[in-house]
PDB file of C-alpha atoms in Angstrom:
ATOM      1  CA  MET B   1      14.868 -10.775  18.097  1.00 58.00           C
ATOM      2  CA  LYS B   2      16.116  -7.262  18.750  1.00 61.00           C
ATOM      3  CA  ILE B   3      14.160  -4.466  17.074  1.00 67.00           C
ATOM      4  CA  LYS B   4      16.361  -1.952  15.303  1.00 76.00           C
ATOM      5  CA  PRO B   5      15.872   1.582  16.657  1.00 79.00           C
ATOM      6  CA  GLU B   6      14.202   4.062  14.338  1.00 78.00           C
ATOM      7  CA  THR B   7      16.571   6.451  12.574  1.00 86.00           C
ATOM      8  CA  ARG B   8      15.819  10.183  12.486  1.00 85.00           C
ATOM      9  CA  LYS B   9      14.943   9.908   8.776  1.00 88.00           C
ATOM     10  CA  GLU B  10      12.554   7.007   9.467  1.00 88.00           C
ATOM     11  CA  GLU B  11      10.955   9.078  12.224  1.00 90.00           C
ATOM     12  CA  ILE B  12      10.543  12.019   9.832  1.00 91.00           C
ATOM     13  CA  LEU B  13       8.912   9.738   7.244  1.00 93.00           C
ATOM     14  CA  ARG B  14       6.579   8.207   9.841  1.00 92.00           C
ATOM     15  CA  VAL B  15       5.506  11.556  11.324  1.00 94.00           C
ATOM     16  CA  ALA B  16       5.127  13.127   7.875  1.00 94.00           C
ATOM     17  CA  ALA B  17       2.986  10.223   6.637  1.00 94.00           C
ATOM     18  CA  LYS B  18       0.733  10.657   9.677  1.00 94.00           C
ATOM     19  CA  LEU B  19       0.408  14.402   9.032  1.00 95.00           C
ATOM     20  CA  PHE B  20      -0.233  13.830   5.319  1.00 95.00           C
ATOM     21  CA  LYS B  21      -3.023  11.394   6.225  1.00 92.00           C
ATOM     22  CA  GLU B  22      -4.575  13.755   8.749  1.00 92.00           C
ATOM     23  CA  LYS B  23      -4.297  17.054   6.811  1.00 93.00           C
ATOM     24  CA  GLY B  24      -3.518  16.091   3.238  1.00 91.00           C
ATOM     25  CA  TYR B  25      -0.126  16.494   1.599  1.00 94.00           C
ATOM     26  CA  SER B  26      -0.807  19.989   0.236  1.00 93.00           C
ATOM     27  CA  ALA B  27      -1.828  21.380   3.625  1.00 94.00           C
ATOM     28  CA  VAL B  28       1.233  20.152   5.539  1.00 94.00           C
ATOM     29  CA  THR B  29       4.213  22.490   5.787  1.00 92.00           C
ATOM     30  CA  MET B  30       7.759  21.766   6.865  1.00 91.00           C
ATOM     31  CA  ARG B  31       7.004  23.868   9.955  1.00 91.00           C
ATOM     32  CA  ASP B  32       4.082  21.569  10.767  1.00 93.00           C
ATOM     33  CA  LEU B  33       6.367  18.586  10.483  1.00 94.00           C
ATOM     34  CA  ALA B  34       9.097  20.157  12.598  1.00 91.00           C
ATOM     35  CA  LYS B  35       6.564  21.155  15.255  1.00 93.00           C
ATOM     36  CA  ALA B  36       5.132  17.615  15.354  1.00 94.00           C
ATOM     37  CA  MET B  37       8.663  16.297  15.865  1.00 90.00           C
ATOM     38  CA  GLY B  38       9.623  18.939  18.417  1.00 90.00           C
ATOM     39  CA  ILE B  39      12.548  20.272  16.383  1.00 89.00           C
ATOM     40  CA  LYS B  40      13.346  23.353  14.296  1.00 87.00           C
ATOM     41  CA  ALA B  41      12.364  23.274  10.635  1.00 83.00           C
ATOM     42  CA  ALA B  42      15.976  23.888   9.593  1.00 85.00           C
ATOM     43  CA  SER B  43      16.990  20.668  11.377  1.00 85.00           C
ATOM     44  CA  LEU B  44      14.749  18.655   9.054  1.00 86.00           C
ATOM     45  CA  TYR B  45      16.991  19.530   6.129  1.00 87.00           C
ATOM     46  CA  ASN B  46      19.872  17.637   7.737  1.00 86.00           C
ATOM     47  CA  HIS B  47      17.923  14.464   6.962  1.00 86.00           C
ATOM     48  CA  ILE B  48      15.731  15.218   3.938  1.00 88.00           C
ATOM     49  CA  ASN B  49      15.775  17.576   0.965  1.00 88.00           C
ATOM     50  CA  SER B  50      12.142  18.657   0.799  1.00 90.00           C
ATOM     51  CA  LYS B  51       8.535  17.785   1.497  1.00 93.00           C
ATOM     52  CA  GLN B  52       8.430  16.385  -2.044  1.00 94.00           C
ATOM     53  CA  ASP B  53      11.381  14.143  -1.193  1.00 94.00           C
ATOM     54  CA  ILE B  54       9.448  12.796   1.805  1.00 94.00           C
ATOM     55  CA  LEU B  55       6.384  12.042  -0.303  1.00 96.00           C
ATOM     56  CA  ASN B  56       8.512  10.389  -2.985  1.00 95.00           C
ATOM     57  CA  THR B  57      10.205   8.174  -0.421  1.00 95.00           C
ATOM     58  CA  ILE B  58       6.942   7.121   1.235  1.00 96.00           C
ATOM     59  CA  VAL B  59       4.921   6.455  -1.914  1.00 96.00           C
ATOM     60  CA  ILE B  60       7.634   5.010  -4.127  1.00 97.00           C
ATOM     61  CA  SER B  61       8.983   2.645  -1.459  1.00 96.00           C
ATOM     62  CA  LEU B  62       5.499   1.206  -0.876  1.00 97.00           C
ATOM     63  CA  ALA B  63       4.721   1.009  -4.585  1.00 97.00           C
ATOM     64  CA  GLU B  64       8.030  -0.773  -5.183  1.00 97.00           C
ATOM     65  CA  GLN B  65       7.267  -3.249  -2.378  1.00 97.00           C
ATOM     66  CA  PHE B  66       3.893  -4.086  -3.874  1.00 97.00           C
ATOM     67  CA  THR B  67       5.236  -4.300  -7.411  1.00 96.00           C
ATOM     68  CA  SER B  68       8.241  -6.477  -6.562  1.00 97.00           C
ATOM     69  CA  GLN B  69       6.136  -8.855  -4.457  1.00 97.00           C
ATOM     70  CA  MET B  70       3.451  -8.995  -7.160  1.00 97.00           C
ATOM     71  CA  LYS B  71       6.133  -9.858  -9.718  1.00 97.00           C
ATOM     72  CA  LEU B  72       7.265 -12.793  -7.545  1.00 97.00           C
ATOM     73  CA  ILE B  73       3.695 -13.950  -6.977  1.00 98.00           C
ATOM     74  CA  HIS B  74       2.842 -13.636 -10.669  1.00 97.00           C
ATOM     75  CA  ALA B  75       5.954 -15.587 -11.719  1.00 97.00           C
ATOM     76  CA  SER B  76       5.358 -18.409  -9.227  1.00 97.00           C
ATOM     77  CA  ASN B  77       3.978 -21.801 -10.228  1.00 97.00           C
ATOM     78  CA  ASP B  78       1.118 -21.431  -7.740  1.00 97.00           C
ATOM     79  CA  SER B  79      -2.469 -21.794  -8.856  1.00 97.00           C
ATOM     80  CA  CYS B  80      -4.295 -18.550  -9.615  1.00 97.00           C
ATOM     81  CA  ILE B  81      -6.318 -18.904  -6.415  1.00 97.00           C
ATOM     82  CA  ASP B  82      -3.140 -19.396  -4.379  1.00 97.00           C
ATOM     83  CA  LYS B  83      -1.637 -16.329  -6.051  1.00 98.00           C
ATOM     84  CA  LEU B  84      -4.699 -14.290  -5.090  1.00 97.00           C
ATOM     85  CA  ASN B  85      -4.446 -15.612  -1.528  1.00 97.00           C
ATOM     86  CA  ARG B  86      -0.815 -14.439  -1.398  1.00 98.00           C
ATOM     87  CA  ILE B  87      -1.788 -11.015  -2.778  1.00 98.00           C
ATOM     88  CA  ILE B  88      -4.431 -10.603  -0.061  1.00 97.00           C
ATOM     89  CA  ARG B  89      -1.913 -11.553   2.632  1.00 97.00           C
ATOM     90  CA  LEU B  90       0.574  -9.089   1.114  1.00 97.00           C
ATOM     91  CA  HIS B  91      -1.933  -6.233   1.330  1.00 97.00           C
ATOM     92  CA  VAL B  92      -2.886  -7.090   4.906  1.00 95.00           C
ATOM     93  CA  LYS B  93       0.764  -7.236   5.945  1.00 95.00           C
ATOM     94  CA  ILE B  94       1.856  -3.969   4.321  1.00 95.00           C
ATOM     95  CA  SER B  95      -1.331  -2.087   5.268  1.00 94.00           C
ATOM     96  CA  SER B  96      -1.058  -3.173   8.899  1.00 92.00           C
ATOM     97  CA  GLN B  97       2.601  -2.173   9.114  1.00 91.00           C
ATOM     98  CA  ASN B  98       2.180   1.250   7.514  1.00 91.00           C
ATOM     99  CA  SER B  99      -1.374   2.607   7.478  1.00 91.00           C
ATOM    100  CA  TYR B 100      -0.174   6.227   7.254  1.00 93.00           C
ATOM    101  CA  GLY B 101       2.091   5.445   4.311  1.00 94.00           C
ATOM    102  CA  MET B 102      -0.763   3.587   2.626  1.00 95.00           C
ATOM    103  CA  ALA B 103      -2.911   6.693   3.011  1.00 93.00           C
ATOM    104  CA  CYS B 104      -0.203   8.665   1.168  1.00 94.00           C
ATOM    105  CA  LEU B 105       0.041   5.992  -1.511  1.00 95.00           C
ATOM    106  CA  ASN B 106      -3.705   6.099  -2.111  1.00 94.00           C
ATOM    107  CA  ASN B 107      -4.443   9.791  -1.565  1.00 93.00           C
ATOM    108  CA  ASP B 108      -1.331  11.791  -2.424  1.00 94.00           C
ATOM    109  CA  TRP B 109       0.396   9.966  -5.303  1.00 95.00           C
ATOM    110  CA  MET B 110      -0.748  12.632  -7.776  1.00 95.00           C
ATOM    111  CA  HIS B 111       1.587  15.144  -6.045  1.00 95.00           C
ATOM    112  CA  LEU B 112       4.728  13.170  -6.882  1.00 95.00           C
ATOM    113  CA  GLU B 113       6.014  15.542  -9.611  1.00 92.00           C
ATOM    114  CA  GLU B 114       9.312  14.038 -10.938  1.00 93.00           C
ATOM    115  CA  GLN B 115       8.429  10.546  -9.709  1.00 95.00           C
ATOM    116  CA  LEU B 116       4.850  10.574 -11.026  1.00 97.00           C
ATOM    117  CA  ASP B 117       5.574   8.705 -14.264  1.00 97.00           C
ATOM    118  CA  TYR B 118       7.624   6.100 -12.410  1.00 98.00           C
ATOM    119  CA  TYR B 119       4.822   5.612  -9.878  1.00 97.00           C
ATOM    120  CA  LYS B 120       2.264   5.227 -12.685  1.00 97.00           C
ATOM    121  CA  GLU B 121       4.524   2.630 -14.311  1.00 97.00           C
ATOM    122  CA  LEU B 122       4.775   0.678 -11.039  1.00 97.00           C
ATOM    123  CA  ARG B 123       1.007   0.818 -10.559  1.00 97.00           C
ATOM    124  CA  ALA B 124       0.368  -0.260 -14.157  1.00 97.00           C
ATOM    125  CA  ASN B 125       2.771  -3.208 -13.791  1.00 97.00           C
ATOM    126  CA  TYR B 126       1.070  -4.268 -10.567  1.00 97.00           C
ATOM    127  CA  GLU B 127      -2.400  -4.011 -12.065  1.00 97.00           C
ATOM    128  CA  ASN B 128      -1.368  -5.772 -15.288  1.00 97.00           C
ATOM    129  CA  ASN B 129       0.028  -8.701 -13.309  1.00 97.00           C
ATOM    130  CA  PHE B 130      -3.123  -8.796 -11.198  1.00 97.00           C
ATOM    131  CA  ARG B 131      -5.269  -8.744 -14.331  1.00 97.00           C
ATOM    132  CA  THR B 132      -3.215 -11.531 -15.924  1.00 97.00           C
ATOM    133  CA  ILE B 133      -3.653 -13.747 -12.860  1.00 98.00           C
ATOM    134  CA  LEU B 134      -7.419 -13.238 -13.084  1.00 97.00           C
ATOM    135  CA  GLU B 135      -7.468 -13.814 -16.860  1.00 97.00           C
ATOM    136  CA  VAL B 136      -5.505 -17.051 -16.560  1.00 97.00           C
ATOM    137  CA  GLY B 137      -7.751 -18.166 -13.713  1.00 96.00           C
ATOM    138  CA  ILE B 138     -10.883 -17.494 -15.743  1.00 96.00           C
ATOM    139  CA  ALA B 139      -9.458 -19.141 -18.873  1.00 96.00           C
ATOM    140  CA  SER B 140      -8.458 -22.261 -16.918  1.00 95.00           C
ATOM    141  CA  GLY B 141     -11.830 -22.496 -15.171  1.00 95.00           C
ATOM    142  CA  GLU B 142     -10.266 -21.893 -11.774  1.00 95.00           C
ATOM    143  CA  ILE B 143     -12.147 -18.586 -11.414  1.00 95.00           C
ATOM    144  CA  ILE B 144     -15.753 -18.005 -12.449  1.00 93.00           C
ATOM    145  CA  HIS B 145     -16.287 -16.224 -15.740  1.00 93.00           C
ATOM    146  CA  VAL B 146     -17.484 -12.736 -14.808  1.00 93.00           C
ATOM    147  CA  ASN B 147     -16.679  -9.240 -16.008  1.00 95.00           C
ATOM    148  CA  LEU B 148     -12.934  -8.956 -15.410  1.00 95.00           C
ATOM    149  CA  ASP B 149     -13.007  -5.207 -14.686  1.00 96.00           C
ATOM    150  CA  ILE B 150     -15.683  -5.627 -12.009  1.00 95.00           C
ATOM    151  CA  LEU B 151     -13.840  -8.579 -10.477  1.00 95.00           C
ATOM    152  CA  MET B 152     -10.568  -6.676 -10.358  1.00 95.00           C
ATOM    153  CA  PHE B 153     -12.247  -3.511  -9.046  1.00 95.00           C
ATOM    154  CA  SER B 154     -14.027  -5.421  -6.275  1.00 95.00           C
ATOM    155  CA  ILE B 155     -10.909  -7.110  -4.957  1.00 96.00           C
ATOM    156  CA  LEU B 156      -8.488  -4.204  -5.361  1.00 96.00           C
ATOM    157  CA  THR B 157     -10.842  -1.629  -3.856  1.00 95.00           C
ATOM    158  CA  THR B 158     -11.148  -3.725  -0.724  1.00 95.00           C
ATOM    159  CA  LEU B 159      -7.400  -4.335  -0.491  1.00 96.00           C
ATOM    160  CA  ARG B 160      -6.453  -0.727  -1.202  1.00 94.00           C
ATOM    161  CA  SER B 161      -8.746   0.579   1.534  1.00 94.00           C
ATOM    162  CA  LEU B 162      -7.497  -1.705   4.324  1.00 94.00           C
ATOM    163  CA  TYR B 163      -5.348   1.136   5.673  1.00 91.00           C
ATOM    164  CA  VAL B 164      -8.548   2.967   6.670  1.00 89.00           C
ATOM    165  CA  TRP B 165     -10.111   0.034   8.466  1.00 87.00           C
ATOM    166  CA  ILE B 166      -7.166  -1.738  10.144  1.00 85.00           C
ATOM    167  CA  PRO B 167      -6.164   1.059  12.619  1.00 73.00           C
ATOM    168  CA  LYS B 168      -9.743   1.166  13.963  1.00 76.00           C
ATOM    169  CA  LYS B 169      -9.511  -2.438  15.166  1.00 73.00           C
ATOM    170  CA  ASP B 170      -7.430  -2.707  18.347  1.00 73.00           C
ATOM    171  CA  ASP B 171      -7.780  -6.457  18.775  1.00 80.00           C
ATOM    172  CA  LEU B 172      -7.190  -7.329  15.136  1.00 84.00           C
ATOM    173  CA  ASN B 173      -5.629 -10.690  14.385  1.00 90.00           C
ATOM    174  CA  LEU B 174      -3.904 -10.236  11.002  1.00 90.00           C
ATOM    175  CA  GLU B 175      -3.905 -13.945  10.189  1.00 93.00           C
ATOM    176  CA  GLU B 176      -7.626 -14.122  10.870  1.00 93.00           C
ATOM    177  CA  LEU B 177      -8.207 -10.981   8.808  1.00 92.00           C
ATOM    178  CA  SER B 178      -6.273 -12.478   5.882  1.00 94.00           C
ATOM    179  CA  ASP B 179      -8.161 -15.778   6.155  1.00 94.00           C
ATOM    180  CA  THR B 180     -11.534 -14.008   6.304  1.00 93.00           C
ATOM    181  CA  LEU B 181     -10.734 -11.754   3.349  1.00 94.00           C
ATOM    182  CA  ILE B 182      -9.644 -14.804   1.363  1.00 94.00           C
ATOM    183  CA  ARG B 183     -12.863 -16.593   2.278  1.00 93.00           C
ATOM    184  CA  ILE B 184     -15.018 -13.617   1.281  1.00 94.00           C
ATOM    185  CA  LEU B 185     -13.114 -12.227  -1.714  1.00 94.00           C
ATOM    186  CA  ILE B 186     -12.013 -15.518  -3.233  1.00 93.00           C
ATOM    187  CA  LYS B 187     -14.598 -18.073  -2.139  1.00 88.00           C
ATOM    188  CA  GLY B 188     -17.628 -15.790  -1.896  1.00 87.00           C
ATOM    189  CA  ILE B 189     -20.307 -15.460   0.748  1.00 82.00           C
ATOM    190  CA  ASN B 190     -22.578 -18.334  -0.273  1.00 80.00           C
ATOM    191  CA  LYS B 191     -23.224 -20.720   2.588  1.00 74.00           C
TER     192      LYS B 191
END
């Protein structure tokens, strides 16, 4: 399988996401981005409109990926446990492919401006579907009856912070990571 070469816009998004993670969105300037890419700042505008446009593209594209995949998982005829397994695998996959973008999604979403309401809608849809899967699982006896907010917080906090942990593991096997997270988050740690 031939890997498609990165476009200039994709390179800008990748480098910007890395800078946003390292410095924070507010601290990064277009000059910083141009310098990191080895080009003049004016050249950036041939490919993007603004720093805000970059952030919108990074955050919204990831949020849309999560939301569309969650919608498919939620609508499937799988058991609630199988749906949760698929959600964990989804987070591992996306977080491993784009840790810098995930940092933006988690840390810089509040800077979205025009796209903020849309992002909040995507996040709410994702979380509502997640909550419904847990509620159905509890109601059917498939999932233990515990405080739903704590259950949801525990799982989502782990999944949303994978982008911090994954890059620190050079020899990481993503399948093994997914399986272990499923074992711990879904089946528990009892022997």
